[in-house]
Amino acid sequence: SYELTQPLSVSVALGQTARITCGGNNIGSKNVHWYQQKPGQAPVLVIYRDSNRPSGIPERFSGSNSGNTATLTISRAQAGDEADYYCQVWDSSTAVFGTGTKVTVL
Amino acid sequence: QVQLVQSGSELKKPGASVKVSCKASGYTFTNYAMNWVRQAPGQGLEWMGWINTNTGNPTYAQGFTGRFVFSLDTSVSTAYLQISSLKAEDTAVYYCARDLGYCSGGSCHEDAFDIWGQGTMVTVSS
């Protein structure tokens, strides 16, 4: 079965840039979606189809996808960006989530 | 506005059954597939499967066959998840999530999960 690997945690200084990776075999050939989940809340879609932002998501969130790695970038990180982040793809009609990354803003 | 509202928390004994509801509003229910996602305490997101809201045809992920049933009542724009023979390891938050991909002619396009319910906590304990 297809697997997506994310770092367990990423730390970023306030106002700096955080990059969260999502590794998978030839993930560049798939559409990657990213979700933000704050404690006690439901996940929220922040990037869909590699690099598209839903309405209401700040421009500070961006995504890219190539080769075996997709990346979610959070620019000018704010305290409110502290959350768990999950990548997700579809593989053989199965939705697969990444292992999740906890982002801490210092 | 577009939203999914789920039923409240449940406390069940092992061996019992539970039915979680997910009521959609603000859009045409049958135009978008509905997915179900489980999150055990302190764990990540796990996809359980989805149901075609056009045809009512469910698809279950590996590990979610047998005791798990997805169903619909399109007259009230509601999707349901029923779990039977509950076990302690079923303790989790269960989310419904709308698929951004459009359903047409009996098939649905796989895409991102753009709208999520607030989650339903199911606790299984004797």
XYZ file of N, CA and C in Angstrom:
696
model
N 0.844 -1.197 0.000
C 0.000 0.000 0.000
C 0.884 1.253 0.000
N 0.325 2.313 -0.486
C 1.080 3.555 -0.639
C 1.281 4.221 0.713
N 2.467 4.749 0.941
C 2.767 5.390 2.225
C 3.265 6.822 2.029
N 2.879 7.676 2.950
C 3.323 9.063 2.950
C 4.053 9.340 4.257
N 5.266 9.862 4.152
C 6.093 10.084 5.331
C 6.291 11.565 5.587
N 6.005 11.984 6.798
C 6.207 13.369 7.200
C 7.121 13.402 8.426
N 7.851 14.518 8.622
C 8.619 14.651 9.863
C 7.663 14.773 11.040
N 8.078 14.228 12.177
C 7.219 14.256 13.352
C 6.943 15.680 13.812
N 7.970 16.517 13.743
C 7.804 17.879 14.230
C 8.676 18.853 13.450
N 8.210 20.075 13.388
C 8.940 21.178 12.768
C 8.786 22.394 13.682
N 9.882 23.049 13.966
C 9.831 24.274 14.766
C 10.202 25.458 13.892
N 9.551 26.579 14.134
C 9.827 27.782 13.344
C 9.734 28.998 14.254
N 10.633 29.931 14.061
C 10.581 31.174 14.825
C 9.452 32.049 14.305
N 8.863 32.796 15.195
C 7.793 33.711 14.828
C 8.240 34.613 13.681
N 7.443 34.673 12.623
C 7.756 35.528 11.488
C 8.657 34.895 10.437
N 9.180 33.708 10.739
C 10.039 33.018 9.779
C 9.238 32.013 8.964
N 9.962 31.227 8.137
C 9.314 30.303 7.204
C 9.462 28.860 7.663
N 8.335 28.138 7.666
C 8.342 26.715 7.988
C 8.066 25.913 6.723
N 8.795 24.837 6.570
C 8.568 23.936 5.438
C 8.303 22.528 5.953
N 7.185 21.969 5.540
C 6.785 20.632 5.969
C 6.805 19.737 4.748
N 7.551 18.651 4.836
C 7.663 17.767 3.683
C 6.746 16.556 3.815
N 6.437 15.995 2.674
C 5.584 14.807 2.589
C 6.203 13.919 1.516
N 6.780 12.813 1.941
C 7.489 11.948 1.012
C 6.680 10.738 0.596
N 6.707 10.444 -0.689
C 6.015 9.271 -1.214
C 6.582 8.913 -2.573
N 6.482 7.657 -2.944
C 7.032 7.183 -4.205
C 6.359 7.886 -5.384
N 7.155 8.665 -6.120
C 6.655 9.392 -7.283
C 5.425 10.230 -6.957
N 5.468 10.864 -5.782
C 4.315 11.669 -5.363
C 4.050 12.822 -6.319
N 5.070 13.216 -7.054
C 4.918 14.303 -8.015
C 3.888 14.018 -9.096
N 3.535 12.755 -9.275
C 2.538 12.389 -10.287
C 1.122 12.401 -9.722
N 0.989 12.729 -8.450
C -0.324 12.738 -7.796
C -0.698 14.148 -7.344
N -1.985 14.350 -7.108
C -2.443 15.590 -6.487
C -2.300 15.460 -4.969
N -1.644 16.441 -4.361
C -1.433 16.418 -2.920
C -2.288 17.496 -2.259
N -2.917 17.103 -1.175
C -3.752 18.032 -0.412
C -3.188 18.131 1.004
N -3.351 19.290 1.628
C -2.814 19.528 2.972
C -3.920 20.014 3.902
N -3.887 19.494 5.137
C -4.876 19.848 6.142
C -4.163 20.343 7.398
N -4.791 21.315 8.035
C -4.324 21.838 9.315
C -5.311 21.396 10.383
N -4.816 20.877 11.489
C -5.691 20.475 12.580
C -5.160 21.038 13.894
N -5.956 21.903 14.496
C -5.607 22.454 15.810
C -6.221 21.569 16.893
N -5.649 21.587 18.101
C -6.124 20.692 19.162
C -7.628 20.806 19.397
N -8.296 19.668 19.419
C -9.721 19.628 19.700
C -10.611 20.088 18.564
N -10.028 20.314 17.395
C -10.812 20.794 16.247
C -10.727 19.823 15.081
N -11.666 19.972 14.174
C -11.643 19.179 12.948
C -10.557 19.704 12.014
N -10.050 18.846 11.149
C -9.080 19.316 10.149
C -9.693 20.365 9.229
N -8.824 21.222 8.701
C -9.221 22.257 7.740
C -8.317 22.126 6.522
N -8.906 22.166 5.348
C -8.123 22.103 4.105
C -7.394 23.426 3.913
N -6.064 23.383 3.739
C -5.308 24.617 3.534
C -4.690 24.704 2.128
N -4.422 23.548 1.516
C -3.906 23.512 0.146
C -4.522 22.302 -0.542
N -5.009 22.485 -1.752
C -5.506 21.345 -2.523
C -4.839 21.311 -3.892
N -4.745 20.136 -4.425
C -4.108 19.879 -5.735
C -2.748 20.585 -5.809
N -1.929 20.260 -4.878
C -0.521 20.676 -4.799
C -0.317 22.106 -4.318
N -1.050 23.056 -4.920
C -0.667 24.455 -4.674
C -1.831 25.440 -4.654
N -3.038 24.937 -4.575
C -4.204 25.822 -4.597
C -4.714 26.086 -3.183
N -5.032 27.355 -2.922
C -5.542 27.729 -1.602
C -7.061 27.888 -1.650
N -7.780 27.223 -0.730
C -9.230 27.485 -0.636
C -9.460 28.920 -0.208
N -10.658 29.407 -0.452
C -10.949 30.779 -0.034
C -10.869 30.865 1.483
N -10.289 31.962 1.953
C -10.152 32.170 3.382
C -8.816 31.728 3.944
N -8.037 30.995 3.170
C -6.715 30.571 3.631
C -5.702 31.647 3.237
N -4.898 32.115 4.186
C -3.953 33.203 3.897
C -2.933 32.832 2.819
N -2.481 33.835 2.101
C -1.468 33.633 1.058
C -0.152 33.128 1.633
N 0.010 33.230 2.936
C 1.235 32.746 3.583
C 1.393 31.231 3.426
N 0.292 30.547 3.113
C 0.343 29.095 2.925
C 0.506 28.808 1.429
N 1.515 28.023 1.104
C 1.732 27.647 -0.289
C 2.212 26.210 -0.347
N 2.092 25.606 -1.539
C 2.492 24.215 -1.684
C 3.196 23.967 -2.993
N 4.012 22.920 -3.003
C 4.685 22.495 -4.219
C 4.795 20.975 -4.188
N 5.046 20.398 -5.359
C 5.098 18.945 -5.443
C 5.932 18.535 -6.650
N 6.957 17.730 -6.398
C 7.806 17.275 -7.496
C 8.574 16.026 -7.059
N 8.782 15.135 -7.998
C 9.580 13.950 -7.696
C 8.967 13.099 -6.601
N 9.700 12.898 -5.530
C 9.229 12.076 -4.418
C 8.845 12.879 -3.183
N 8.769 14.215 -3.338
C 8.480 15.061 -2.174
C 7.518 16.198 -2.493
N 6.502 16.337 -1.666
C 5.620 17.503 -1.697
C 5.949 18.345 -0.473
N 5.771 19.655 -0.603
C 6.141 20.562 0.486
C 5.047 21.588 0.736
N 4.707 21.745 1.999
C 3.823 22.831 2.430
C 4.713 23.885 3.075
N 4.592 25.116 2.612
C 5.404 26.215 3.138
C 4.502 27.211 3.836
N 4.894 27.558 5.057
C 4.182 28.587 5.813
C 5.141 29.765 5.973
N 4.825 30.861 5.307
C 5.674 32.053 5.383
C 5.202 32.958 6.512
N 6.136 33.717 7.067
C 5.806 34.695 8.135
C 4.938 34.008 9.197
N 5.468 32.938 9.732
C 4.703 32.107 10.667
C 4.158 32.917 11.845
N 2.933 32.607 12.196
C 2.267 33.253 13.327
C 1.959 32.224 14.412
N 1.697 32.706 15.604
C 1.386 31.798 16.714
C 0.169 30.930 16.387
N -0.767 31.505 15.650
C -1.977 30.779 15.279
C -1.757 29.666 14.278
N -0.544 29.539 13.739
C -0.242 28.465 12.788
C 0.181 27.191 13.508
N 0.347 27.264 14.823
C 0.702 26.059 15.580
C -0.427 25.044 15.459
N -0.086 23.875 14.960
C -1.092 22.850 14.674
C -0.404 21.604 14.153
N -1.203 20.565 13.970
C -0.736 19.386 13.240
C -1.114 19.566 11.778
N -0.234 19.138 10.900
C -0.475 19.241 9.454
C -0.359 17.855 8.822
N -1.327 17.533 7.961
C -1.352 16.242 7.290
C -1.407 16.441 5.781
N -0.607 15.672 5.067
C -0.747 15.623 3.612
C -1.662 14.438 3.270
N -2.201 14.460 2.068
C -3.124 13.390 1.648
C -3.100 13.268 0.139
N -3.158 12.035 -0.343
C -3.269 11.765 -1.781
C -4.289 10.647 -1.977
N -4.644 10.439 -3.235
C -5.422 9.277 -3.627
C -4.489 8.321 -4.386
N -4.540 7.056 -4.013
C -3.745 6.045 -4.700
C -4.606 4.809 -4.899
N -4.791 4.417 -6.145
C -5.622 3.236 -6.459
C -6.968 3.312 -5.747
N -7.630 4.455 -5.885
C -8.976 4.675 -5.327
C -9.018 4.600 -3.807
N -7.874 4.772 -3.180
C -7.791 4.797 -1.716
C -7.193 6.123 -1.276
N -7.835 6.770 -0.324
C -7.270 8.003 0.229
C -6.229 7.645 1.276
N -5.085 8.272 1.173
C -3.973 7.998 2.078
C -3.551 9.303 2.753
N -3.460 9.267 4.075
C -2.975 10.425 4.823
C -1.522 10.212 5.224
N -0.804 11.310 5.295
C 0.542 11.258 5.834
C 0.505 11.051 7.331
N 1.683 10.865 7.902
C 1.806 10.552 9.326
C 1.575 11.757 10.226
N 1.593 12.943 9.639
C 1.317 14.150 10.417
C 2.564 14.808 10.965
N 2.569 16.129 10.958
C 3.686 16.932 11.476
C 3.162 17.975 12.443
N 3.767 18.013 13.620
C 3.386 19.037 14.593
C 4.276 20.255 14.388
N 3.659 21.385 14.108
C 4.398 22.626 13.910
C 4.333 23.471 15.178
N 5.504 23.835 15.673
C 5.613 24.689 16.857
C 6.203 26.021 16.446
N 5.550 27.106 16.853
C 6.054 28.445 16.554
C 6.719 29.000 17.817
N 8.005 29.266 17.701
C 8.790 29.675 18.874
C 8.763 31.180 19.084
N -24.490 28.848 4.878
C -23.153 28.468 4.463
C -23.045 26.941 4.393
N -22.046 26.501 3.651
C -21.827 25.069 3.489
C -21.290 24.503 4.793
N -21.967 23.498 5.328
C -21.473 22.890 6.549
C -21.987 21.474 6.724
N -21.261 20.743 7.556
C -21.636 19.393 7.959
C -21.744 19.396 9.478
N -22.881 18.965 9.984
C -23.090 18.930 11.427
C -23.321 17.487 11.858
N -22.475 17.011 12.757
C -22.535 15.623 13.199
C -23.277 15.494 14.522
N -23.708 14.299 14.802
C -24.401 14.007 16.052
C -23.400 14.027 17.214
N -23.935 14.012 18.417
C -23.122 14.208 19.611
C -22.354 12.975 20.059
N -21.537 13.173 21.082
C -20.684 12.108 21.617
C -21.514 10.914 22.083
N -20.885 9.752 22.020
C -21.551 8.515 22.392
C -20.653 7.728 23.355
N -21.266 7.123 24.355
C -20.564 6.208 25.255
C -21.277 4.872 25.147
N -20.548 3.856 24.717
C -21.157 2.557 24.475
C -20.353 1.458 25.163
N -21.061 0.368 25.436
C -20.384 -0.799 26.008
C -19.891 -1.699 24.871
N -18.857 -2.457 25.138
C -18.368 -3.400 24.132
C -19.493 -4.314 23.671
N -19.544 -4.544 22.356
C -20.561 -5.397 21.772
C -21.792 -4.646 21.296
N -21.950 -3.416 21.740
C -23.104 -2.610 21.308
C -22.859 -2.048 19.914
N -23.865 -1.304 19.429
C -23.758 -0.639 18.130
C -23.924 0.865 18.320
N -23.453 1.610 17.345
C -23.616 3.064 17.373
C -23.869 3.553 15.949
N -24.668 4.618 15.834
C -24.927 5.215 14.531
C -24.658 6.708 14.627
N -23.725 7.159 13.837
C -23.319 8.562 13.806
C -23.944 9.218 12.580
N -24.516 10.395 12.769
C -25.112 11.094 11.630
C -24.290 12.319 11.237
N -24.433 12.711 9.999
C -23.695 13.838 9.423
C -24.664 14.574 8.495
N -25.197 15.696 8.961
C -26.200 16.423 8.182
C -25.557 17.561 7.401
N -25.792 17.551 6.101
C -25.219 18.559 5.209
C -26.199 19.688 4.962
N -25.672 20.879 4.794
C -26.518 22.013 4.430
C -25.698 23.004 3.615
N -26.409 23.812 2.843
C -25.741 24.855 2.065
C -25.284 24.428 0.685
N -25.548 23.179 0.308
C -25.170 22.725 -1.032
C -26.054 21.533 -1.407
N -25.989 21.130 -2.666
C -26.762 19.977 -3.131
C -26.062 18.704 -2.695
N -26.689 18.011 -1.757
C -26.070 16.860 -1.085
C -25.581 15.805 -2.071
N -26.365 15.541 -3.112
C -26.045 14.437 -4.019
C -24.989 14.794 -5.063
N -24.466 15.999 -5.016
C -23.446 16.400 -5.990
C -22.019 16.066 -5.555
N -21.845 15.686 -4.293
C -20.493 15.460 -3.763
C -20.483 14.213 -2.881
N -19.451 13.400 -3.066
C -19.303 12.196 -2.245
C -19.009 12.566 -0.799
N -19.284 11.615 0.099
C -19.003 11.807 1.516
C -18.008 10.751 1.988
N -16.981 11.232 2.657
C -15.975 10.344 3.206
C -16.115 10.251 4.731
N -15.579 9.185 5.278
C -15.514 9.033 6.732
C -14.054 8.817 7.140
N -13.654 9.506 8.210
C -12.269 9.485 8.669
C -12.258 9.249 10.174
N -11.385 8.381 10.616
C -11.271 8.076 12.040
C -9.973 8.645 12.603
N -10.056 9.108 13.839
C -8.854 9.577 14.534
C -8.890 9.046 15.974
N -8.073 8.041 16.229
C -7.957 7.484 17.577
C -7.248 8.499 18.470
N -7.440 8.398 19.774
C -6.842 9.372 20.692
C -5.326 9.513 20.501
N -4.876 10.731 20.251
C -3.456 11.002 20.095
C -2.849 10.504 18.805
N -3.684 10.037 17.879
C -3.178 9.454 16.639
C -3.520 10.338 15.437
N -3.090 9.878 14.273
C -3.327 10.616 13.037
C -4.672 10.297 12.412
N -4.842 10.800 11.198
C -6.090 10.616 10.458
C -6.043 9.306 9.675
N -7.161 8.594 9.698
C -7.251 7.305 9.009
C -8.523 7.288 8.171
N -8.370 7.100 6.871
C -9.515 7.103 5.976
C -10.268 5.792 6.080
N -11.593 5.869 6.285
C -12.413 4.669 6.447
C -13.096 4.252 5.158
N -13.302 5.223 4.260
C -13.996 4.924 3.015
C -14.915 6.073 2.652
N -15.747 5.823 1.647
C -16.626 6.885 1.196
C -17.919 6.300 0.645
N -18.918 7.181 0.475
C -20.178 6.750 -0.104
C -20.571 7.700 -1.224
N -20.957 7.116 -2.335
C -21.440 7.871 -3.486
C -22.848 8.359 -3.154
N -23.010 9.665 -3.044
C -24.307 10.202 -2.633
C -25.315 10.212 -3.787
N -24.842 9.899 -4.989
C -25.737 9.746 -6.142
C -26.429 8.392 -6.111
N -25.627 7.349 -5.890
C -26.108 5.982 -6.008
C -26.291 5.278 -4.666
N -25.688 5.813 -3.604
C -25.710 5.157 -2.300
C -24.687 4.039 -2.192
N -23.848 3.875 -3.201
C -22.864 2.797 -3.191
C -21.699 3.149 -2.260
N -21.429 2.305 -1.252
C -20.317 2.582 -0.344
C -19.038 1.871 -0.773
N -17.915 2.441 -0.414
C -16.612 1.810 -0.608
C -15.883 1.877 0.733
N -15.406 0.716 1.189
C -14.769 0.635 2.502
C -13.274 0.415 2.350
N -12.501 1.133 3.158
C -11.060 0.928 3.161
C -10.729 -0.391 3.849
N -9.523 -0.865 3.593
C -9.065 -2.082 4.280
C -9.089 -1.840 5.775
N -9.631 -2.813 6.476
C -9.725 -2.687 7.922
C -11.058 -2.159 8.399
N -11.891 -1.750 7.436
C -13.204 -1.209 7.796
C -14.328 -1.945 7.069
N -14.146 -3.227 6.889
C -15.196 -4.040 6.292
C -15.825 -4.898 7.382
N -17.090 -5.227 7.172
C -17.777 -6.122 8.093
C -18.599 -5.413 9.151
N -17.952 -4.693 10.052
C -18.683 -4.070 11.167
C -19.078 -2.620 10.886
N -18.623 -2.086 9.772
C -18.848 -0.666 9.465
C -19.793 -0.557 8.269
N -20.790 0.315 8.399
C -21.753 0.493 7.322
C -21.997 1.983 7.099
N -21.839 2.406 5.836
C -22.174 3.776 5.445
C -23.556 3.762 4.796
N -24.381 4.746 5.113
C -25.691 4.838 4.488
C -26.083 6.303 4.338
N -27.205 6.509 3.650
C -27.681 7.864 3.353
C -29.174 7.967 3.592
N -29.614 9.180 3.867
C -31.014 9.541 3.713
C -30.989 10.859 2.942
N -31.126 10.761 1.625
C -30.993 11.960 0.800
C -32.139 12.940 1.029
N -33.290 12.447 1.538
C -34.429 13.340 1.773
C -34.124 14.378 2.851
N -33.145 14.068 3.718
C -32.748 15.010 4.777
C -31.252 15.332 4.683
N -30.673 15.042 3.518
C -29.263 15.399 3.264
C -28.328 14.913 4.373
N -28.489 13.670 4.747
C -27.727 13.140 5.888
C -27.043 11.830 5.527
N -25.790 11.739 5.938
C -25.022 10.498 5.812
C -24.867 9.882 7.202
N -24.778 8.566 7.207
C -24.674 7.850 8.472
C -23.494 6.882 8.449
N -22.916 6.713 9.648
C -21.905 5.678 9.866
C -22.406 4.818 11.014
N -22.590 3.535 10.743
C -22.987 2.611 11.806
C -21.844 1.639 12.058
N -21.550 1.445 13.335
C -20.517 0.487 13.741
C -21.164 -0.506 14.689
N -21.024 -1.784 14.356
C -21.624 -2.826 15.203
C -20.521 -3.577 15.952
N -20.947 -4.375 16.928
C -20.014 -5.174 17.745
C -18.825 -4.340 18.195
N -19.114 -3.231 18.827
C -18.077 -2.273 19.204
C -17.016 -2.896 20.102
N -15.764 -2.461 19.863
C -14.623 -2.899 20.659
C -13.952 -1.670 21.267
N -13.162 -1.889 22.283
C -12.462 -0.777 22.925
C -11.616 -0.006 21.909
N -11.040 -0.710 20.948
C -10.179 -0.055 19.965
C -10.946 0.790 18.940
N -12.280 0.761 19.001
C -13.077 1.658 18.151
C -13.200 3.044 18.774
N -12.737 3.191 19.991
C -12.765 4.500 20.648
C -11.966 5.501 19.823
N -12.642 6.541 19.375
C -12.023 7.499 18.460
C -12.992 8.640 18.181
N -12.470 9.661 17.518
C -13.322 10.686 16.926
C -13.555 10.289 15.476
N -14.803 10.351 15.062
C -15.178 10.004 13.697
C -15.641 11.285 12.998
N -15.044 11.534 11.828
C -15.377 12.716 11.036
C -16.029 12.308 9.723
N -17.025 13.072 9.302
C -17.453 13.005 7.910
C -16.765 14.169 7.188
N -16.501 13.977 5.920
C -15.789 15.000 5.158
C -16.255 14.956 3.710
N -16.678 16.113 3.207
C -17.129 16.185 1.822
C -15.945 16.161 0.865
N -16.124 15.419 -0.232
C -15.092 15.395 -1.266
C -15.347 16.556 -2.221
N -14.312 17.319 -2.499
C -14.424 18.474 -3.398
C -14.791 18.050 -4.814
N -14.452 16.814 -5.173
C -14.740 16.325 -6.506
C -16.230 16.166 -6.747
N -16.668 16.515 -7.953
C -18.090 16.506 -8.305
C -18.549 15.102 -8.685
N -19.796 14.767 -8.284
C -20.400 13.503 -8.672
C -21.346 13.745 -9.831
N -21.256 12.897 -10.837
C -22.144 13.048 -11.985
C -22.282 11.710 -12.683
N -23.493 11.405 -13.128
C -23.704 10.175 -13.869
C -23.335 8.924 -13.115
N -23.461 8.971 -11.779
C -23.187 7.775 -10.996
C -21.754 7.596 -10.567
N -20.858 8.472 -11.008
C -19.469 8.362 -10.559
C -19.025 9.680 -9.934
N -18.045 9.573 -9.054
C -17.552 10.749 -8.338
C -16.052 10.887 -8.548
N -15.609 12.121 -8.692
C -14.185 12.387 -8.879
C -13.500 12.487 -7.529
N -12.361 11.826 -7.389
C -11.620 11.861 -6.137
C -10.821 13.159 -6.024
N -10.998 13.843 -4.905
C -10.311 15.133 -4.760
C -10.049 15.381 -3.277
N -9.813 16.621 -2.926
C -9.548 16.967 -1.527
C -10.837 16.926 -0.708
N -10.668 16.879 0.613
C -11.809 16.904 1.526
C -11.981 18.358 1.991
N -12.937 19.043 1.375
C -12.962 20.491 1.581
C -13.825 20.947 2.749
N -14.796 20.161 3.134
C -15.656 20.503 4.265
C -15.690 19.321 5.224
N -15.470 19.588 6.512
C -15.458 18.541 7.528
C -16.545 18.796 8.569
N -17.116 17.713 9.059
C -17.963 17.836 10.228
C -17.109 18.124 11.461
N -17.767 18.447 12.551
C -17.031 18.811 13.763
C -16.467 17.600 14.500
N -16.872 16.416 14.065
C -16.382 15.197 14.699
C -17.343 14.681 15.757
N -17.384 13.366 15.883
C -18.198 12.697 16.909
C -17.296 11.768 17.692
N -17.215 11.988 18.988
C -16.401 11.125 19.840
C -17.207 9.902 20.226
N -16.681 8.738 19.904
C -17.299 7.480 20.303
C -16.356 6.800 21.296
N -16.865 6.573 22.483
C -16.073 5.915 23.533
C -16.681 4.555 23.819
N -15.855 3.535 23.762
C -16.307 2.169 24.033
C -15.639 1.699 25.316
N -16.466 1.508 26.341
C -15.911 1.136 27.643
C -16.965 0.393 28.454
N -16.511 -0.586 29.186
C -17.436 -1.328 30.039
C -17.625 -0.611 31.379
